[in-house]
PDB file of C-alpha atoms in Angstrom:
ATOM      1  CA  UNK A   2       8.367  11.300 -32.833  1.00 89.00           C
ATOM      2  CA  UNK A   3       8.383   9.586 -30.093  1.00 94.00           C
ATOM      3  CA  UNK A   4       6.229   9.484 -26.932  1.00 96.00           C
ATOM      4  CA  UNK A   5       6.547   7.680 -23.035  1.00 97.00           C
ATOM      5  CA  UNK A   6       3.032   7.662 -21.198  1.00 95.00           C
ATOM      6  CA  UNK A   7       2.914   7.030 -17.578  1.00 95.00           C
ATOM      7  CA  UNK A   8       0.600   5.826 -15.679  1.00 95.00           C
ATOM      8  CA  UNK A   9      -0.449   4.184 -11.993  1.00 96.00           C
ATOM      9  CA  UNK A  10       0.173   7.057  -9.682  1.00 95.00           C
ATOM     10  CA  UNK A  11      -2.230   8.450  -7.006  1.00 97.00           C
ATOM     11  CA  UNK A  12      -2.723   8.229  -3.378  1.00 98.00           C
ATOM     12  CA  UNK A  13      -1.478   5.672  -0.837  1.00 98.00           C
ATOM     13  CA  UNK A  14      -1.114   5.521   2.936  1.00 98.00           C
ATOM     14  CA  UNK A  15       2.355   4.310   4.247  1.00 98.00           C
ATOM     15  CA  UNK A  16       2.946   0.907   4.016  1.00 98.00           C
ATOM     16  CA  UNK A  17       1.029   0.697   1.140  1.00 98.00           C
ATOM     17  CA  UNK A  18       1.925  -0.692  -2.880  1.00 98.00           C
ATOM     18  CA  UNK A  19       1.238   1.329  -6.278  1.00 98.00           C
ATOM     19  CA  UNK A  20       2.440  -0.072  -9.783  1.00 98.00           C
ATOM     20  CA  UNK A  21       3.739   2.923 -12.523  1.00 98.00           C
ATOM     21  CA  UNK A  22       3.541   1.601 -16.114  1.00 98.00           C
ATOM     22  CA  UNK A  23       5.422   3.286 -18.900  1.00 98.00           C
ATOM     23  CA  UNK A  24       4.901   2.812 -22.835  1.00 97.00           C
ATOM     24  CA  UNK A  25       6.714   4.018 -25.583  1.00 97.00           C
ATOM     25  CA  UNK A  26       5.338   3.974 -29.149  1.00 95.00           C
ATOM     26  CA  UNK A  27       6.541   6.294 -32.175  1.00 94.00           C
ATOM     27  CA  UNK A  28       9.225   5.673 -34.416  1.00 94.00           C
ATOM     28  CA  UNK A  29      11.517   3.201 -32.320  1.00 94.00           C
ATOM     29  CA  UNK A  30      14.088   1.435 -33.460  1.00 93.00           C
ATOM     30  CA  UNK A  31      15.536  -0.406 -30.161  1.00 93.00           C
ATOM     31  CA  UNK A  32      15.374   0.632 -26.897  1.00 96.00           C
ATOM     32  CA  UNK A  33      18.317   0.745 -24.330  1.00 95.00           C
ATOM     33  CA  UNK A  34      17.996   1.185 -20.896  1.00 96.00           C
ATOM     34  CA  UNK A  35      14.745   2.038 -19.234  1.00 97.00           C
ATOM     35  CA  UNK A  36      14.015   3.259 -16.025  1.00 97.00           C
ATOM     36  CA  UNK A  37      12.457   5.609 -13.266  1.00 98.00           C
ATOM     37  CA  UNK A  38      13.325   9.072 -11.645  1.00 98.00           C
ATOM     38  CA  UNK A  39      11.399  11.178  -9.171  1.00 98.00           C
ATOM     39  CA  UNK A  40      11.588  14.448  -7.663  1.00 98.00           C
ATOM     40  CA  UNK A  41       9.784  15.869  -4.761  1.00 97.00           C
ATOM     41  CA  UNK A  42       9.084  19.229  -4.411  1.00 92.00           C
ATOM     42  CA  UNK A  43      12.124  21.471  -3.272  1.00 94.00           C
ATOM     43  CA  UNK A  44      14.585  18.948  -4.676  1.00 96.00           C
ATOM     44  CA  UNK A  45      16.515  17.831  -7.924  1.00 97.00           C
ATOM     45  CA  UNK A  46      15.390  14.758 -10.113  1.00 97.00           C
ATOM     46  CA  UNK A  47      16.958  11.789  -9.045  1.00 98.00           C
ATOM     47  CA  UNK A  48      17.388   8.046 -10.034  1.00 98.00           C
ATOM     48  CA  UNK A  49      14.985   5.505  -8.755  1.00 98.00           C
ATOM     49  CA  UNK A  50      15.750   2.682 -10.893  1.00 98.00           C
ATOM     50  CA  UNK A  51      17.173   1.618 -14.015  1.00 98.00           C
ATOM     51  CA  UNK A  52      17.064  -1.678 -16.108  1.00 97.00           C
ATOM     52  CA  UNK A  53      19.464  -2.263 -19.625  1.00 95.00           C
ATOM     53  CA  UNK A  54      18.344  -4.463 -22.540  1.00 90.00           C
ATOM     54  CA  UNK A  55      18.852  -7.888 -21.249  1.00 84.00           C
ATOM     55  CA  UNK A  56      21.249  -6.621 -18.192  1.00 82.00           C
ATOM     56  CA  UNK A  57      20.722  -6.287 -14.700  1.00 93.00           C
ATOM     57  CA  UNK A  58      18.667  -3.652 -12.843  1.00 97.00           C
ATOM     58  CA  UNK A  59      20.237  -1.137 -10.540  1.00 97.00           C
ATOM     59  CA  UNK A  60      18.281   0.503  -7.490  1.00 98.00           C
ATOM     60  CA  UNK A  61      18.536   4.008  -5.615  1.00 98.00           C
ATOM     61  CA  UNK A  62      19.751   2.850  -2.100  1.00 98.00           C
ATOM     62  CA  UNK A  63      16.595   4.461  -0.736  1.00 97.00           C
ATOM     63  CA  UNK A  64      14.542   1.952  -2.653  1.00 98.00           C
ATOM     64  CA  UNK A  65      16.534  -1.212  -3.121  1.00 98.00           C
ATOM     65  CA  UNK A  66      14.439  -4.264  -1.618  1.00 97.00           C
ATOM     66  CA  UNK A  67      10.938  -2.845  -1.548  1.00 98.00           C
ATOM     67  CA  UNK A  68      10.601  -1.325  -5.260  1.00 98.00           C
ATOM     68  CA  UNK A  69      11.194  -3.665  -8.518  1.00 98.00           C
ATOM     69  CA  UNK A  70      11.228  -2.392 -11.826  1.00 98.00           C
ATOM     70  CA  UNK A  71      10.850  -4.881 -14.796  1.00 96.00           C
ATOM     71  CA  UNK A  72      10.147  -4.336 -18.256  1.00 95.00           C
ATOM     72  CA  UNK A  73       8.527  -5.684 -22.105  1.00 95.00           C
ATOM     73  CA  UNK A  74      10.575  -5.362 -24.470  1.00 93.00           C
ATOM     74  CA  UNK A  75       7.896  -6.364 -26.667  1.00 94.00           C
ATOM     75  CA  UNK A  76       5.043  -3.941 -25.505  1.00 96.00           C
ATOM     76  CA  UNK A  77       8.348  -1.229 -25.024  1.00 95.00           C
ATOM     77  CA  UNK A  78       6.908  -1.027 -21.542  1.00 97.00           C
ATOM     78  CA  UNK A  79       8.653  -0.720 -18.174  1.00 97.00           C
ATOM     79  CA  UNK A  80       7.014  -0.969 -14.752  1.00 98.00           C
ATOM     80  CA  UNK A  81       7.587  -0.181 -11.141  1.00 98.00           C
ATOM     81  CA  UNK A  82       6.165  -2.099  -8.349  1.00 98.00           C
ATOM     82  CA  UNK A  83       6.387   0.159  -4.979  1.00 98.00           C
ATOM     83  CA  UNK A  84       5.793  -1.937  -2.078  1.00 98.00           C
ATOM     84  CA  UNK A  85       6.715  -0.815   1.501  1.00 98.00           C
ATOM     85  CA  UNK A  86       5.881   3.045   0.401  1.00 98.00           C
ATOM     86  CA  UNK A  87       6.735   6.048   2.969  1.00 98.00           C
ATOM     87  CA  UNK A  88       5.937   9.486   3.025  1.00 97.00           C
ATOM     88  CA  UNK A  89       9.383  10.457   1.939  1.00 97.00           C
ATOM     89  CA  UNK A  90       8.618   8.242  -1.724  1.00 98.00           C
ATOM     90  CA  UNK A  91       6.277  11.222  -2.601  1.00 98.00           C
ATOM     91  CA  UNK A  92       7.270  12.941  -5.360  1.00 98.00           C
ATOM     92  CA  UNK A  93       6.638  13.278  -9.676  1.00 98.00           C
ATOM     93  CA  UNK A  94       7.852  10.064 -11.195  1.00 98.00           C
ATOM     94  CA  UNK A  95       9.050  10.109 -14.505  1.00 98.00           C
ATOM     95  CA  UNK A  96       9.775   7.624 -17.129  1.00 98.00           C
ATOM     96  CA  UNK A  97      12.737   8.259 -19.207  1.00 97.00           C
ATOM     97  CA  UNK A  98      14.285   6.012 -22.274  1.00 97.00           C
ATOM     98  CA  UNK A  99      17.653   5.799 -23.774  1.00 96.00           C
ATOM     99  CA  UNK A 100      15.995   4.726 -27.392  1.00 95.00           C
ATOM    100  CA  UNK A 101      17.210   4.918 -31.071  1.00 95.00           C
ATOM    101  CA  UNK A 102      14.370   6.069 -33.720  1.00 94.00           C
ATOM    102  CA  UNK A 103      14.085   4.554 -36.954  1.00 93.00           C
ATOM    103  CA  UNK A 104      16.385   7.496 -38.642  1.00 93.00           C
ATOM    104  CA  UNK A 105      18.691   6.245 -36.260  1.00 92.00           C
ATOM    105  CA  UNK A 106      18.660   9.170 -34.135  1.00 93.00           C
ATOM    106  CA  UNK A 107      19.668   8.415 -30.406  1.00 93.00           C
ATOM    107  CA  UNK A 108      18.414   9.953 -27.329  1.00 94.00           C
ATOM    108  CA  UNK A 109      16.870  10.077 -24.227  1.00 95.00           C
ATOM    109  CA  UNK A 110      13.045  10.664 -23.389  1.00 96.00           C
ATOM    110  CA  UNK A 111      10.850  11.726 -20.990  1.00 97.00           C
ATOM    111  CA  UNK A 112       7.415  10.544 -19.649  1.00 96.00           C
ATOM    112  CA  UNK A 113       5.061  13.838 -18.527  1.00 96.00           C
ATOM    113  CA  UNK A 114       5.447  12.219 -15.169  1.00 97.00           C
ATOM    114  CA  UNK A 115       2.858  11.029 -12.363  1.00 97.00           C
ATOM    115  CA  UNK A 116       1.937  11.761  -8.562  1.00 98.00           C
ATOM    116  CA  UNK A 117       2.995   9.355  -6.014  1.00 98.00           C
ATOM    117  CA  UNK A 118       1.950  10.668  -2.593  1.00 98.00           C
ATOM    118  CA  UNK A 119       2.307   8.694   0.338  1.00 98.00           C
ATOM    119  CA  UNK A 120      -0.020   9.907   3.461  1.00 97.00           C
ATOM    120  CA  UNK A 121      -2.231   8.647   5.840  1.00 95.00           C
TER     121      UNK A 121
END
């Protein structure tokens, strides 16, 4: 089993910063990429950022140069730092893993997700 637990969401007025936090514990063998997807209400899940095992992050061009993700490979913990927020960053934000268990199953994984809203 394995399990991704959010957390860091909540209120902010425009302009403002919020950090998301993501762990994932259970029977991990090595995780491959990491990242961050959101989806407002009324429209599809969509990629906010990604980051690879040792490689390079990538960025939704709606975000690139005010959110950063980063992770711990140790703690199996990514993060999000959201500076610059608008309204239109509200949404669910969910965690999601590319991981392979210790049975050597591979697969992807989902976080229950967390409320960003951005309002004044």
């Amino acid at each position: 089993q394995v399990q991704l637990v959010e957390s860091g969401g909540g209120l902010v007025q425009p302009g403002g910063s919020l950090r998301l936090s993501c762990a994932a514990s259970g029977s991990i063998f090595n995780i491959y990429a990491m990242g961050w997807y959101r989806q407002a209400p009324g429209k599809q899940r969509e990629l906010v950022a990604q980051i690879p095992s040792g490689g390079s992050p990538n960025y939704a061009d709606s975000v690139r140069g005010r959110f950063t993700i980063s992770r711990d490979n140790a703690k199996n913990t990514v993060y999000l730092q959201m500076n610059s927020l608008k309204p239109e960053d509200t949404a669910i934000y969910y965690c999601n893993a590319d991981l392979i268990m210790t049975d050597w199953r591979r697969g992807g994984y989902w976080g229950q997700g967390t409320q960003v809203t951005v309002s004044s």
